[in-house]
Coordinates of C-alpha atoms in Angstrom, one line a residue:
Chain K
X1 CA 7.8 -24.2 -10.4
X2 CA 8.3 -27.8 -8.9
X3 CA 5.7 -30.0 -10.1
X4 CA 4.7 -32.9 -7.3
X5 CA 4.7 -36.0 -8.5
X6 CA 1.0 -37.7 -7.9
X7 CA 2.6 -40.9 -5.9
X8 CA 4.3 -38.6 -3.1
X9 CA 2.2 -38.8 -0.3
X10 CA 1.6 -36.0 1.9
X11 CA 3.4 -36.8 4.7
X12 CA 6.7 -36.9 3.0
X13 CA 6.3 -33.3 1.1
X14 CA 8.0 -30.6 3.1
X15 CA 5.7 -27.6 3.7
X16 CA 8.0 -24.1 4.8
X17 CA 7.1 -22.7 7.8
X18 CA 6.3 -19.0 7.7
X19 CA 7.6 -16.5 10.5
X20 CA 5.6 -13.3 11.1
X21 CA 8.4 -10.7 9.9
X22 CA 5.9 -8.0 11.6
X23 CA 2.3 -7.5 12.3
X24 CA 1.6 -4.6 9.9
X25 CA -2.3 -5.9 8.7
X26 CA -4.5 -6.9 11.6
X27 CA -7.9 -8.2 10.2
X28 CA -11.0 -8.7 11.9
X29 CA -13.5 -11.2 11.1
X30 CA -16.2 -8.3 12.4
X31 CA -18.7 -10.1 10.6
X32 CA -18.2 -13.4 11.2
X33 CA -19.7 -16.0 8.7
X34 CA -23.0 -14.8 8.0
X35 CA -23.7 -12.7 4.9
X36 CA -26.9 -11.0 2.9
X37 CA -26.1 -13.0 -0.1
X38 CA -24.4 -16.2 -0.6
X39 CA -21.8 -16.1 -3.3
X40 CA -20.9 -18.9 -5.7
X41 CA -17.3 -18.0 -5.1
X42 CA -17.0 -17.4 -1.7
X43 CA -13.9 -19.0 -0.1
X44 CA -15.6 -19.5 3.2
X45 CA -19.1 -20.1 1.9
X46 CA -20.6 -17.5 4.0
X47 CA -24.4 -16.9 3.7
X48 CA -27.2 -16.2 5.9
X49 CA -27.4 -19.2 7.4
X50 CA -23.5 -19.9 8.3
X51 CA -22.9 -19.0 12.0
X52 CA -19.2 -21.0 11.9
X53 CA -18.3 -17.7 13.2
X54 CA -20.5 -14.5 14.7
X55 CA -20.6 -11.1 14.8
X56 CA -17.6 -9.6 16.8
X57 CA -18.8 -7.1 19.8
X58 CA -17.2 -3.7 19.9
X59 CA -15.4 -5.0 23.0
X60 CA -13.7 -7.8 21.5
X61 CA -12.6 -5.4 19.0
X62 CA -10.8 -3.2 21.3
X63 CA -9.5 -5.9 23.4
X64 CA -7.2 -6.4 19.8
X65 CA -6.3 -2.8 18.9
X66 CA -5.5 -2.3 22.5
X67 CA -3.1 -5.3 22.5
X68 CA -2.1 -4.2 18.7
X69 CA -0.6 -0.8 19.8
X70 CA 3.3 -2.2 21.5
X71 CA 3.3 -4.8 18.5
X72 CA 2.9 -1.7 16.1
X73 CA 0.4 -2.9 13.8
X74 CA 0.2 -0.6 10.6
X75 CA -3.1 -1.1 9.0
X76 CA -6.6 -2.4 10.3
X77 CA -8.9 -4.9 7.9
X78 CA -12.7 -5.3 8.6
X79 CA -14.1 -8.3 6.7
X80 CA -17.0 -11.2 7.2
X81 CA -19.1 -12.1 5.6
X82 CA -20.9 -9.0 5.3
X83 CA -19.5 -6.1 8.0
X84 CA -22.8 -4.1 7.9
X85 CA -24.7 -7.1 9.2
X86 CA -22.9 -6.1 12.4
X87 CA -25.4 -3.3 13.9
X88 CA -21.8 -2.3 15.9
X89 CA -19.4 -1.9 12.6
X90 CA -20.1 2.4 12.6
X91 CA -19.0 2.4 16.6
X92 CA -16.1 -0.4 16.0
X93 CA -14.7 1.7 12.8
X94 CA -14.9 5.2 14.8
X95 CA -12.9 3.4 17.8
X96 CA -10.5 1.6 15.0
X97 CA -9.8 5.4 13.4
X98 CA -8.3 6.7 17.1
X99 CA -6.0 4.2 16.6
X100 CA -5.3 4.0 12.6
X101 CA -6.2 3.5 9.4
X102 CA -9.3 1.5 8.6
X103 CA -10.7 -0.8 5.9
X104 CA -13.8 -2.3 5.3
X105 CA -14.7 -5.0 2.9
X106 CA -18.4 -5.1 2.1
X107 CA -20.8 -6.1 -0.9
X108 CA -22.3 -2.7 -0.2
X109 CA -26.0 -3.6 -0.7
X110 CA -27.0 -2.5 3.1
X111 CA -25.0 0.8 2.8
X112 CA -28.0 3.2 2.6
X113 CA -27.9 6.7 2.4
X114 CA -27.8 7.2 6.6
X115 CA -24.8 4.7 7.1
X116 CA -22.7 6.3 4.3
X117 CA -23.4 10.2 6.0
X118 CA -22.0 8.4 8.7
X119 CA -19.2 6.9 7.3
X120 CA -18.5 10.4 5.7
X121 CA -18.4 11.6 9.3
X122 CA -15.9 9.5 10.8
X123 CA -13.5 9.4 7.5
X124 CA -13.4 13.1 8.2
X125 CA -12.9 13.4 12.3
X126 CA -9.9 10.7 11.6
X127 CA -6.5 11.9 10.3
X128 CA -6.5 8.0 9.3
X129 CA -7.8 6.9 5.7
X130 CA -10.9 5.4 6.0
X131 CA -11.1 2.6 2.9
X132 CA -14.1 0.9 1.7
X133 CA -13.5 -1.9 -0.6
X134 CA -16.4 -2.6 -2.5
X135 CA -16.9 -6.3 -3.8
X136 CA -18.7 -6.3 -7.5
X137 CA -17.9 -9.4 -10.3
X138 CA -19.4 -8.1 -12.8
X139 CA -18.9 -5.2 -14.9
X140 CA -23.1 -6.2 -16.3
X141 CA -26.0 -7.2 -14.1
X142 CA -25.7 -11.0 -16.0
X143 CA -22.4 -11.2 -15.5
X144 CA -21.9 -9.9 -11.7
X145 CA -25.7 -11.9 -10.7
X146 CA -24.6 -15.1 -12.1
X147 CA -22.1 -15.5 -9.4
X148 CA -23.1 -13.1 -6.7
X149 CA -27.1 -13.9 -7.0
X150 CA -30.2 -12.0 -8.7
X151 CA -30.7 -8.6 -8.4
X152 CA -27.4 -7.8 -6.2
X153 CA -26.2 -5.7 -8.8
X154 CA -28.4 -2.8 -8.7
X155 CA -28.5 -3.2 -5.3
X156 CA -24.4 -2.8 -5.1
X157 CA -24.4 -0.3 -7.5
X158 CA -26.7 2.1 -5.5
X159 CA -24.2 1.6 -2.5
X160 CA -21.4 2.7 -4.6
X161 CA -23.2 5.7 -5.5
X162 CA -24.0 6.4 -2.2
X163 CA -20.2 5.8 -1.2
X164 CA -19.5 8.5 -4.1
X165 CA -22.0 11.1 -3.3
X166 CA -20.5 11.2 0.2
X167 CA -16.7 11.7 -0.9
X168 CA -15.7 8.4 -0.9
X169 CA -13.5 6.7 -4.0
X170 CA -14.2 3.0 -3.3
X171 CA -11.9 0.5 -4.5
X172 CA -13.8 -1.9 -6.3
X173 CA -12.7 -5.5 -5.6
X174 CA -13.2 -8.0 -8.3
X175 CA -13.0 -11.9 -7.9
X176 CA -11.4 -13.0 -11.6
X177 CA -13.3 -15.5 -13.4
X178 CA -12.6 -14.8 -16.9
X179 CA -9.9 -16.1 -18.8
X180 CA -6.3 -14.1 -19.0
X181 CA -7.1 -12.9 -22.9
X182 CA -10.9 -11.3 -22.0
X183 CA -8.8 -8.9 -19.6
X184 CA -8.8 -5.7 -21.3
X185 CA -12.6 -6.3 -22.2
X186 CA -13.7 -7.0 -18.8
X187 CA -11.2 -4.7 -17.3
X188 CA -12.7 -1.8 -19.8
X189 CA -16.2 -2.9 -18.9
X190 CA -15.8 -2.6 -14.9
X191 CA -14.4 1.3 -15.7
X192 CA -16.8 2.3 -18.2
X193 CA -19.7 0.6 -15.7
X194 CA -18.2 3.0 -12.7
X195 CA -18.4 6.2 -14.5
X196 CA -21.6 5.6 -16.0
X197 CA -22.5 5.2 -12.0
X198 CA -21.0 8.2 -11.1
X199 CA -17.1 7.6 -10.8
X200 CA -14.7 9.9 -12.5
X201 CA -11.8 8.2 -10.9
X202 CA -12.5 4.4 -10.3
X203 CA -10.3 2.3 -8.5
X204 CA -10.2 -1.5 -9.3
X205 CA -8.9 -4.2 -7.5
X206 CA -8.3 -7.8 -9.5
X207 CA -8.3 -10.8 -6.7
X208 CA -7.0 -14.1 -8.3
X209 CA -9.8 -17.1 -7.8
X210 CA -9.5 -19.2 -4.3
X211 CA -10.4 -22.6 -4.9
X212 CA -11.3 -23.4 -1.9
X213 CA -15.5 -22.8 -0.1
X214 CA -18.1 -22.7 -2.4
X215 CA -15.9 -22.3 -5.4
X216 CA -15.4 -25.6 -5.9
X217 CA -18.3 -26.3 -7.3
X218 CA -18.5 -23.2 -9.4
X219 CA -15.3 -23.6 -11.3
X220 CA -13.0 -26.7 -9.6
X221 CA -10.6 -27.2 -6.4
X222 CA -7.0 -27.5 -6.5
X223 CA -5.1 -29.5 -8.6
X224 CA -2.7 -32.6 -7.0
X225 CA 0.4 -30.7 -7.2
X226 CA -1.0 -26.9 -6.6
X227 CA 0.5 -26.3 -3.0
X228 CA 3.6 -24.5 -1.6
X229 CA 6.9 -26.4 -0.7
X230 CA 10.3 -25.7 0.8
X231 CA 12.0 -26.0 -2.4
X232 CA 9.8 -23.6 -4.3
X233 CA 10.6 -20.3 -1.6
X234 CA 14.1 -20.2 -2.7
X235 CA 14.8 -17.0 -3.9
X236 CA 10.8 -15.9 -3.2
X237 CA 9.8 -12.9 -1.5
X238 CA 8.0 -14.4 1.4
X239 CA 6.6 -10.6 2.4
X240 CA 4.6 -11.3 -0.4
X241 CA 2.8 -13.6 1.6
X242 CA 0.0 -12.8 3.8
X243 CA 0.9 -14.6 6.9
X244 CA 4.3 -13.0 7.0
X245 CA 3.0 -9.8 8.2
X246 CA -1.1 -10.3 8.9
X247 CA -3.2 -12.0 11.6
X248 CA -7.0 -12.1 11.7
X249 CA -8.8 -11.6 14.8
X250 CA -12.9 -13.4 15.1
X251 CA -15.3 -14.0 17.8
X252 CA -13.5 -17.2 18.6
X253 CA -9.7 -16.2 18.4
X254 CA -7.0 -15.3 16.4
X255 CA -6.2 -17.3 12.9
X256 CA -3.3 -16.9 10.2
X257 CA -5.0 -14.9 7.6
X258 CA -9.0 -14.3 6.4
X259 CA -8.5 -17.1 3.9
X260 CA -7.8 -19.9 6.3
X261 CA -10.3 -19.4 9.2
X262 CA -12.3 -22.4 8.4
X263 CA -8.7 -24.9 8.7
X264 CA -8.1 -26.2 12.1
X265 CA -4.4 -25.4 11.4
X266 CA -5.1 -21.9 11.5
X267 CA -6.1 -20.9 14.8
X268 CA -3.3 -20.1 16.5
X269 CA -4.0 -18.6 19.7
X270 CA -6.4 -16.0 22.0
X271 CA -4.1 -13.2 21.8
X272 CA -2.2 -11.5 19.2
X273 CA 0.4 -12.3 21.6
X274 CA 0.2 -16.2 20.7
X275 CA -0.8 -15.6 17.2
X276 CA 2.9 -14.2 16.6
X277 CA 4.3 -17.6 16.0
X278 CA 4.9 -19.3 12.7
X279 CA 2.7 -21.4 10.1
X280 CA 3.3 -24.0 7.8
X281 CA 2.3 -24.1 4.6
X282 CA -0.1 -26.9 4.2
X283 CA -2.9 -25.3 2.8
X284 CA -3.6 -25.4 -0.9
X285 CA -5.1 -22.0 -0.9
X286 CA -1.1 -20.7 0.4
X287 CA -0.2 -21.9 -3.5
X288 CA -2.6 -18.9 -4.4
X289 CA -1.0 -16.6 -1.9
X290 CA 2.4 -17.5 -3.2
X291 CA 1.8 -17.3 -7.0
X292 CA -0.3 -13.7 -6.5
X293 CA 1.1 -12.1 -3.2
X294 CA -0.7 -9.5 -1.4
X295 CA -3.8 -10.9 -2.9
X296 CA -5.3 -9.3 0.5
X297 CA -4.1 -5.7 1.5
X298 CA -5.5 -3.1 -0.6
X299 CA -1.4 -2.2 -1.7
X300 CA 1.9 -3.5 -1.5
X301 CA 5.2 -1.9 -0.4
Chain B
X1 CA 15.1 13.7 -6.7
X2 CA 13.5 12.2 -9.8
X3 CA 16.6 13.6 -11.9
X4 CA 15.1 17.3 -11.4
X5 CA 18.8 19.2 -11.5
X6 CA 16.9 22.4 -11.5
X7 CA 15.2 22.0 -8.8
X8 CA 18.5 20.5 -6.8
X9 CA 20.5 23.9 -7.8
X10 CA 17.5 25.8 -6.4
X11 CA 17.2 24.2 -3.1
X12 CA 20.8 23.8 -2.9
X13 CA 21.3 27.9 -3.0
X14 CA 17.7 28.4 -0.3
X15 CA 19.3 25.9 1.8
X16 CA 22.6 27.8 1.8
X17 CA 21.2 31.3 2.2
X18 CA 19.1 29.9 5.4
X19 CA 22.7 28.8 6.6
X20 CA 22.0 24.7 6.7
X21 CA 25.2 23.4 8.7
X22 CA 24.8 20.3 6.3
X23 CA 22.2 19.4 3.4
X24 CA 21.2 15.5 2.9
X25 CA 19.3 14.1 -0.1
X26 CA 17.6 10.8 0.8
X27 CA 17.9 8.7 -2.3
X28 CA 15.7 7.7 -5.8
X29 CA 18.4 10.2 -7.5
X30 CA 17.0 9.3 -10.4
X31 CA 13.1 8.5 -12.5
X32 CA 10.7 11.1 -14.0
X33 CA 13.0 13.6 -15.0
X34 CA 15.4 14.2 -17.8
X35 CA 19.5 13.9 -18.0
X36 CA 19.9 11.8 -14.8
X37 CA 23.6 12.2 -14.4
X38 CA 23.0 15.9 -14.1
X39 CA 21.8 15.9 -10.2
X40 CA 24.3 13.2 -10.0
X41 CA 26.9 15.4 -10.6
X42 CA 25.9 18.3 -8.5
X43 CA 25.7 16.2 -5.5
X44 CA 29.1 14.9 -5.8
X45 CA 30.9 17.9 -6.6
X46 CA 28.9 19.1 -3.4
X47 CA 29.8 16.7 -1.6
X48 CA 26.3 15.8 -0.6
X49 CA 25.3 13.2 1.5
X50 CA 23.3 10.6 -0.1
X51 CA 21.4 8.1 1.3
X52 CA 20.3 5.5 -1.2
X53 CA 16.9 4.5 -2.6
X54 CA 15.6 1.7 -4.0
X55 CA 15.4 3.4 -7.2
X56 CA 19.7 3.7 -7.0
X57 CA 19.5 0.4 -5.6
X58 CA 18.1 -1.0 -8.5
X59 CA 20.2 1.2 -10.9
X60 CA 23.7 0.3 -8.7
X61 CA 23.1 -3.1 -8.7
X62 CA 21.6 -3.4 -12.4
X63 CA 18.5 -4.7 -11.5
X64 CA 15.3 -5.0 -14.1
X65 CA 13.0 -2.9 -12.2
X66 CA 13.0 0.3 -10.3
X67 CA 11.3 -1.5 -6.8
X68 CA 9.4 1.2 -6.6
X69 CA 6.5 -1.4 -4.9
X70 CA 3.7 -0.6 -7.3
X71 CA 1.1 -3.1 -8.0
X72 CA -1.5 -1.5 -10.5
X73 CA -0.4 -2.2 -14.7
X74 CA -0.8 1.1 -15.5
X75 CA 2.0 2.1 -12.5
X76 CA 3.8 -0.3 -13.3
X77 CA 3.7 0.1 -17.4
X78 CA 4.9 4.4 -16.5
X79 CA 7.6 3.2 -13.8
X80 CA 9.1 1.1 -16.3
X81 CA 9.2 3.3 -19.1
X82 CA 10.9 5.9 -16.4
X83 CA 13.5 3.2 -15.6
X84 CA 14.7 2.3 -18.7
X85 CA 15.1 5.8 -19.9
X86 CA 16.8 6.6 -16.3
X87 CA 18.9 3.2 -16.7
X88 CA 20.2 4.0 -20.6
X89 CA 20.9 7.6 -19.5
X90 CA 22.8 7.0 -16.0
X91 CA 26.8 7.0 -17.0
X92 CA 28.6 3.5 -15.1
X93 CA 30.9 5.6 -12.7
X94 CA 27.2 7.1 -11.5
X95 CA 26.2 3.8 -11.2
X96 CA 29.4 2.7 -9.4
X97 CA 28.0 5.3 -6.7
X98 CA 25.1 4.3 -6.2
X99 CA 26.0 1.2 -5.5
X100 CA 27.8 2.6 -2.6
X101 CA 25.8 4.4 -1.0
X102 CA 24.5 3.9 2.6
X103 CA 20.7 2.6 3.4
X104 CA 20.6 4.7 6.4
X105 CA 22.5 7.8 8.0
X106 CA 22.6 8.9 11.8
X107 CA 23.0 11.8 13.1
X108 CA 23.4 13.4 16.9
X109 CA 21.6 16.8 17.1
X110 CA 21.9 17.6 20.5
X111 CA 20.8 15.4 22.8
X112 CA 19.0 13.6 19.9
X113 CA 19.4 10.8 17.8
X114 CA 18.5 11.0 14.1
X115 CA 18.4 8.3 11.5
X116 CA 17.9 9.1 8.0
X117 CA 16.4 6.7 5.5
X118 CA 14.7 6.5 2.4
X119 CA 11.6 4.3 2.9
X120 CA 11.4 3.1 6.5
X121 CA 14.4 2.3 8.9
X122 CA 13.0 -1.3 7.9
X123 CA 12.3 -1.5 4.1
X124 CA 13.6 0.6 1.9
X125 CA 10.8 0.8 -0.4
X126 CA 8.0 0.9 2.5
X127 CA 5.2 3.8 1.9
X128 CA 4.8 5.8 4.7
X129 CA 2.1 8.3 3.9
X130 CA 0.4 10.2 6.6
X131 CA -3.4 8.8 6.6
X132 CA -1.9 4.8 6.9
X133 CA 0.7 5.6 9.2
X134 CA -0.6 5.3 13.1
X135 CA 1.2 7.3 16.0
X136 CA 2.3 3.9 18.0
X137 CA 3.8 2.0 14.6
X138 CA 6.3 5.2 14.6
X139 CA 6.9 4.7 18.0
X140 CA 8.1 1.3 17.4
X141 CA 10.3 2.1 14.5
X142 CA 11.8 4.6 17.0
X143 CA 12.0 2.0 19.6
X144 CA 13.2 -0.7 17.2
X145 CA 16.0 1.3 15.5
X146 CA 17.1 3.5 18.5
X147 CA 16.0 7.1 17.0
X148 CA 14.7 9.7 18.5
X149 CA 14.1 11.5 14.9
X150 CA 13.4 9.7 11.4
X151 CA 13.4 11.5 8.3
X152 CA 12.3 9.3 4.7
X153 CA 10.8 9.9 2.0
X154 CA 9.7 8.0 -0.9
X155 CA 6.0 8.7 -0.9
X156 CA 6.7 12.0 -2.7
X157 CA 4.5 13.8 -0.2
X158 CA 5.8 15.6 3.0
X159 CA 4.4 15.6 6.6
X160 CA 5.4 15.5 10.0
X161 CA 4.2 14.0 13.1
X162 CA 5.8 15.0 16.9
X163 CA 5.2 11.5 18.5
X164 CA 4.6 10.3 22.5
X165 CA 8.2 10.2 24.3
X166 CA 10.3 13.1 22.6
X167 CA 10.3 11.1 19.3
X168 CA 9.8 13.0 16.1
X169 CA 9.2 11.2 12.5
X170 CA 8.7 14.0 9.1
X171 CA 8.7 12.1 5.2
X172 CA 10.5 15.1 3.9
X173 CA 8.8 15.5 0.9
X174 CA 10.4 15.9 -2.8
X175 CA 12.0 17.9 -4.9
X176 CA 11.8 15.8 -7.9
X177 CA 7.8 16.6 -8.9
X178 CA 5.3 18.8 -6.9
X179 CA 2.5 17.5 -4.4
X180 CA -0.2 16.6 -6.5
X181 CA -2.0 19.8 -5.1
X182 CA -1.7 21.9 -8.0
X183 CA 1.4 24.0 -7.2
X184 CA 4.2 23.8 -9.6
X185 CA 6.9 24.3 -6.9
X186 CA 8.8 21.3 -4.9
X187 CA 10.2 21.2 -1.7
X188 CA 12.5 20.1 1.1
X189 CA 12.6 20.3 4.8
X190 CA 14.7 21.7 7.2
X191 CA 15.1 20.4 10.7
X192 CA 16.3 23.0 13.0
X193 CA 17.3 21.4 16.6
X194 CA 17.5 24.0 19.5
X195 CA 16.0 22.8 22.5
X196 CA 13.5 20.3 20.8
X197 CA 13.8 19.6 16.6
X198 CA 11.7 21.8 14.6
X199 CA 10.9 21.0 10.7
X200 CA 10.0 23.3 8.8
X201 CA 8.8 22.5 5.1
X202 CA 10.2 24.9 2.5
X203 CA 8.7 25.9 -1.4
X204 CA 11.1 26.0 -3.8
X205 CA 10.6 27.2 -6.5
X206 CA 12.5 26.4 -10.2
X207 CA 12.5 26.9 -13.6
X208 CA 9.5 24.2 -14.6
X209 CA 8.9 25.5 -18.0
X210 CA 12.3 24.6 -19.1
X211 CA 12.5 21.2 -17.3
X212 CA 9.3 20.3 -18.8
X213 CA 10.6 21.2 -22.5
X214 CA 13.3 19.0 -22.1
X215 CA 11.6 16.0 -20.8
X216 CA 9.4 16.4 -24.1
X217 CA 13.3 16.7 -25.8
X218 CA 14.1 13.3 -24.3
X219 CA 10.3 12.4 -25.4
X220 CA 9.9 11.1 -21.9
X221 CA 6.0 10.8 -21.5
X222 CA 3.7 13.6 -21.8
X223 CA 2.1 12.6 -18.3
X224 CA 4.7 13.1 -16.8
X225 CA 5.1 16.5 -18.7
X226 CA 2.0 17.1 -17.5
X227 CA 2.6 16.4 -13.7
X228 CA 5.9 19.1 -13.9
X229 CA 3.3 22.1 -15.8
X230 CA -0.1 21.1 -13.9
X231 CA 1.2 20.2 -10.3
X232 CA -1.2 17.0 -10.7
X233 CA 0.1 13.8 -10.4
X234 CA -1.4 11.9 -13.4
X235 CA 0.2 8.5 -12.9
X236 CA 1.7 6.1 -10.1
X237 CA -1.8 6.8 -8.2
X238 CA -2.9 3.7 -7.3
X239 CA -1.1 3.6 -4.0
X240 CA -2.2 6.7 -2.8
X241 CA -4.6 6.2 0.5
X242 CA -8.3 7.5 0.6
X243 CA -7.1 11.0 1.7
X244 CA -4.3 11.4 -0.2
X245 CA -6.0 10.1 -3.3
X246 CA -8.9 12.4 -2.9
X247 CA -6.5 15.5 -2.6
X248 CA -5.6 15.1 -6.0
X249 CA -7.1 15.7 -9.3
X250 CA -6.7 12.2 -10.8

């Protein structure tokens, strides 16, 4: 790993530029910035109170998957904030499933038993997988309401039955904030939590920390020299990286990837069309992307 | 593949008895199974048509891992257990084959244009299961790479889709380890082309039992044991989709 130096300024280190090798993950920012719950993690400090970017309507949404089907987009991504906010996510994931698979990232608190019957519905009129990635940071109520706020556990954990009862195996997607040696604990903890809730197969997914948004504060910001330059893609996989095959579609455009929305560098143009073109690698949150890969899409390969 | 010999011999004779003009195995020769050079050697004295995968990629070229494009631990910790064993077990003029094998065959059928591959026609370890896999992203790899048919594999599970525009795409399934449905048998498919292509998915059934006593011989893992008796996958199954996943047992 290069190391930078603390006396280079910025404008003389040399950021890569990233090409799009294809546009297989198209994400939508469905529910823009506001959320139920304001995490002390969040990488875009969404909350009820951030409107930096709305709801998307169902026809903004379609104006995207229309546009997506001669680029040949692969997978679709529903994110926010918090999707089921957005009294049109049901109508927007039925359309999304004529076209292809769907995901939806959610904290899964407003998921009552109505919405998941519903869910059920569609997953089963689509020969696409319908996904539903469930966000949960602790594997105890202390541990998981210390970062996501009070009482958001039970409330997550009666979604996830829900998700269950209704045929769904939700992967659950966990931010890391332990230390590298409390894995197996934790890791052990999160499984035997699931089961005791109802899961004979859980399915865990481990995102690294972005230290970026609110996290800052919780735990710190990036270090001087933690940032992505030419010298350190030699010999990398760049498909590991997000913005070499994923674009993210809000209410106000199309940006590089879900992590960036809130850098001015990101936005990259109306149409998926003009969001093709490359992106340099300024951001510290690329150094991240480049150490973890795929820290994004629910699999690899 | 997945080094399953028995299986091979079995398909090989079906495939013969239906009168195949030519058989093609599309690649990951080895992994799983027991005795890899066995299937190797059947398919050269066949004179079978290979197409490599990333697995004889990786075992060509001497890599460290199989590329199989997991990304749990626990996938990860069997698919490397399976490529050392495969690795130690695979004799160096094998390995000097696979090496040379071709990413890709094409074929005419008729008026059509097939291209063989194990993956994608883009990535040779790219998943293409059948709930992530829309209509109009086939239609581009047919666009892209000038096929009317594609034929891959590598998912382990077989389906077919008859796309917009005369274009065909089938994932041809396995014959290395059964569905993860709970049948014991394998399978390969046959693509008939007349006045439009035809696939047709075929059983085969082998000799399990003894396969699975000699993968407990080579003390391979009993999971995988358990796979080849049970017709459950037991490992590898965090990159199943939603539907696929639920299919299964595990």
């Amino acid at each position: 790993m290069e190391i930078i130096p603390a006396e280079i300024p910025e404008k003389e280190i040399a950021h890569p530029d990233i090409h799009l090798d294809g546009l297989d993950n198209l994400w939508f920012q469905v529910g823009g910035t506001l959320c139920n719950i304001a995490c002390g993690h969040c990488f875009i400090s969404c909350s009820p109170a951030n409107r930096s970017f709305g709801f998307m309507a169902l026809e903004q949404v379609e104006r995207y998957l229309k546009e997506s089907l001669e680029i040949g987009v692969k997978e679709y991504y529903f994110t926010g904030g918090e999707p089921f906010m957005n009294r049109q996510i049901l109508d927007i994931l039925q359309l999304t499933l004529g076209y292809g698979p769907a995901t939806v990232l959610t904290n899964g608190m407003l998921i009552k038993e109505k919405t998941a019957r519903r869910l059920q519905e569609l997953e089963a009129g689509s020969i696409y997988s319908l996904e539903i990635r469930v966000s949960l940071d602790g594997y105890s109520e202390e541990m998981n309401d210390a970062i996501r706020g009070k009482g958001v556990f039970q409330k997550t954990l009666r979604g996830v039955r829900l998700l269950y009862e209704y045929g769904f195996l939700p992967i659950i997607t966990v931010a890391k904030t332990w230390e590298d040696h409390e894995d197996e604990t934790v890791l052990n903890g999160f499984i035997n939590t699931l089961k005791v809730n109802g899961c004979a197969r859980p399915r865990l997914k481990i995102l690294p920390s972005l230290k970026i948004g609110r996290e800052i504060a919780r735990d710190r910001g990036y270090d001087r020299y933690e940032m992505v330059t030419e010298a350190m893609l030699e010999g990398y996989d760049c498909s590991q990286l997000i913005c070499s095959n994923s674009r993210i579609a809000t209410d106000r455009g199309v940006f590089v990837c879900p992590i960036l929305i809130e850098s001015e560098d990101a936005y990259l143009g109306e149409t998926l069309k003009e969001a093709t073109k490359s992106y340099r690698l300024k951001q510290q949150a690329c150094y991240t992307c480049y150490l973890y890969g795929a820290i994004c899409s629910n699999f690899t390969g | 593949m997945y080094s399953n010999y028995l299986a091979l011999q079995e398909t090989l004779k079906d495939a013969w008895r239906r009168g195949a003009d030519a058989i093609f195995c599309l690649g990951d020769l080895g992994a799983f199974g027991p005795h890899p050079d066995r299937a190797c050697e059947i398919l050269r004295k066949n004179e079978i048509a290979v197409v490599q995968g990333n697995y004889d990629n990786s075992i060509g070229n001497r890599l460290q891992d199989c590329q199989c494009g997991y990304t749990d631990p626990r996938d990860n910790y069997f698919a490397k257990l399976s490529y050392n064993y495969t690795y130690a077990n695979t004799a160096e003029d094998h390995k000097r084959w696979m090496k040379t094998l071709p990413g890709e065959i094409r074929l005419e059928m008729g008026k059509y244009r097939a291209l063989l591959c194990h993956g994608s026609p883009r990535k040779m370890n790219e998943f293409l299961w059948e709930s992530t896999t829309p209509t109009h992203f086939l239609e581009k790899l047919c666009r892209d790479y000038r096929a009317d048919i594609i034929c891959a594999t590598h998912t382990g599970l077989h389906w077919q889709r008859e796309l917009p525009g005369d274009k065909y795409f089938a994932n041809v399934g396995v014959i290395g380890r059964p569905e993860n449905n709970g049948q014991t048998s394998v399978g390969y498919m046959l693509l008939e082309v007349n006045d439009t292509p035809r696939f047709t998915y075929v059983p085969v059934e082998y000799d399990y039992q003894r396969l699975a006593g000699e993968m407990r011989e080579e003390k391979l893992p009993e999971e995988f044991v358990e796979t080849i008796l049970t017709g459950w996958w037991t490992t590898c199954l965090e990159v199943l989709p939603a539907k696929e996943r639920k299919r299964g047992r595990f």
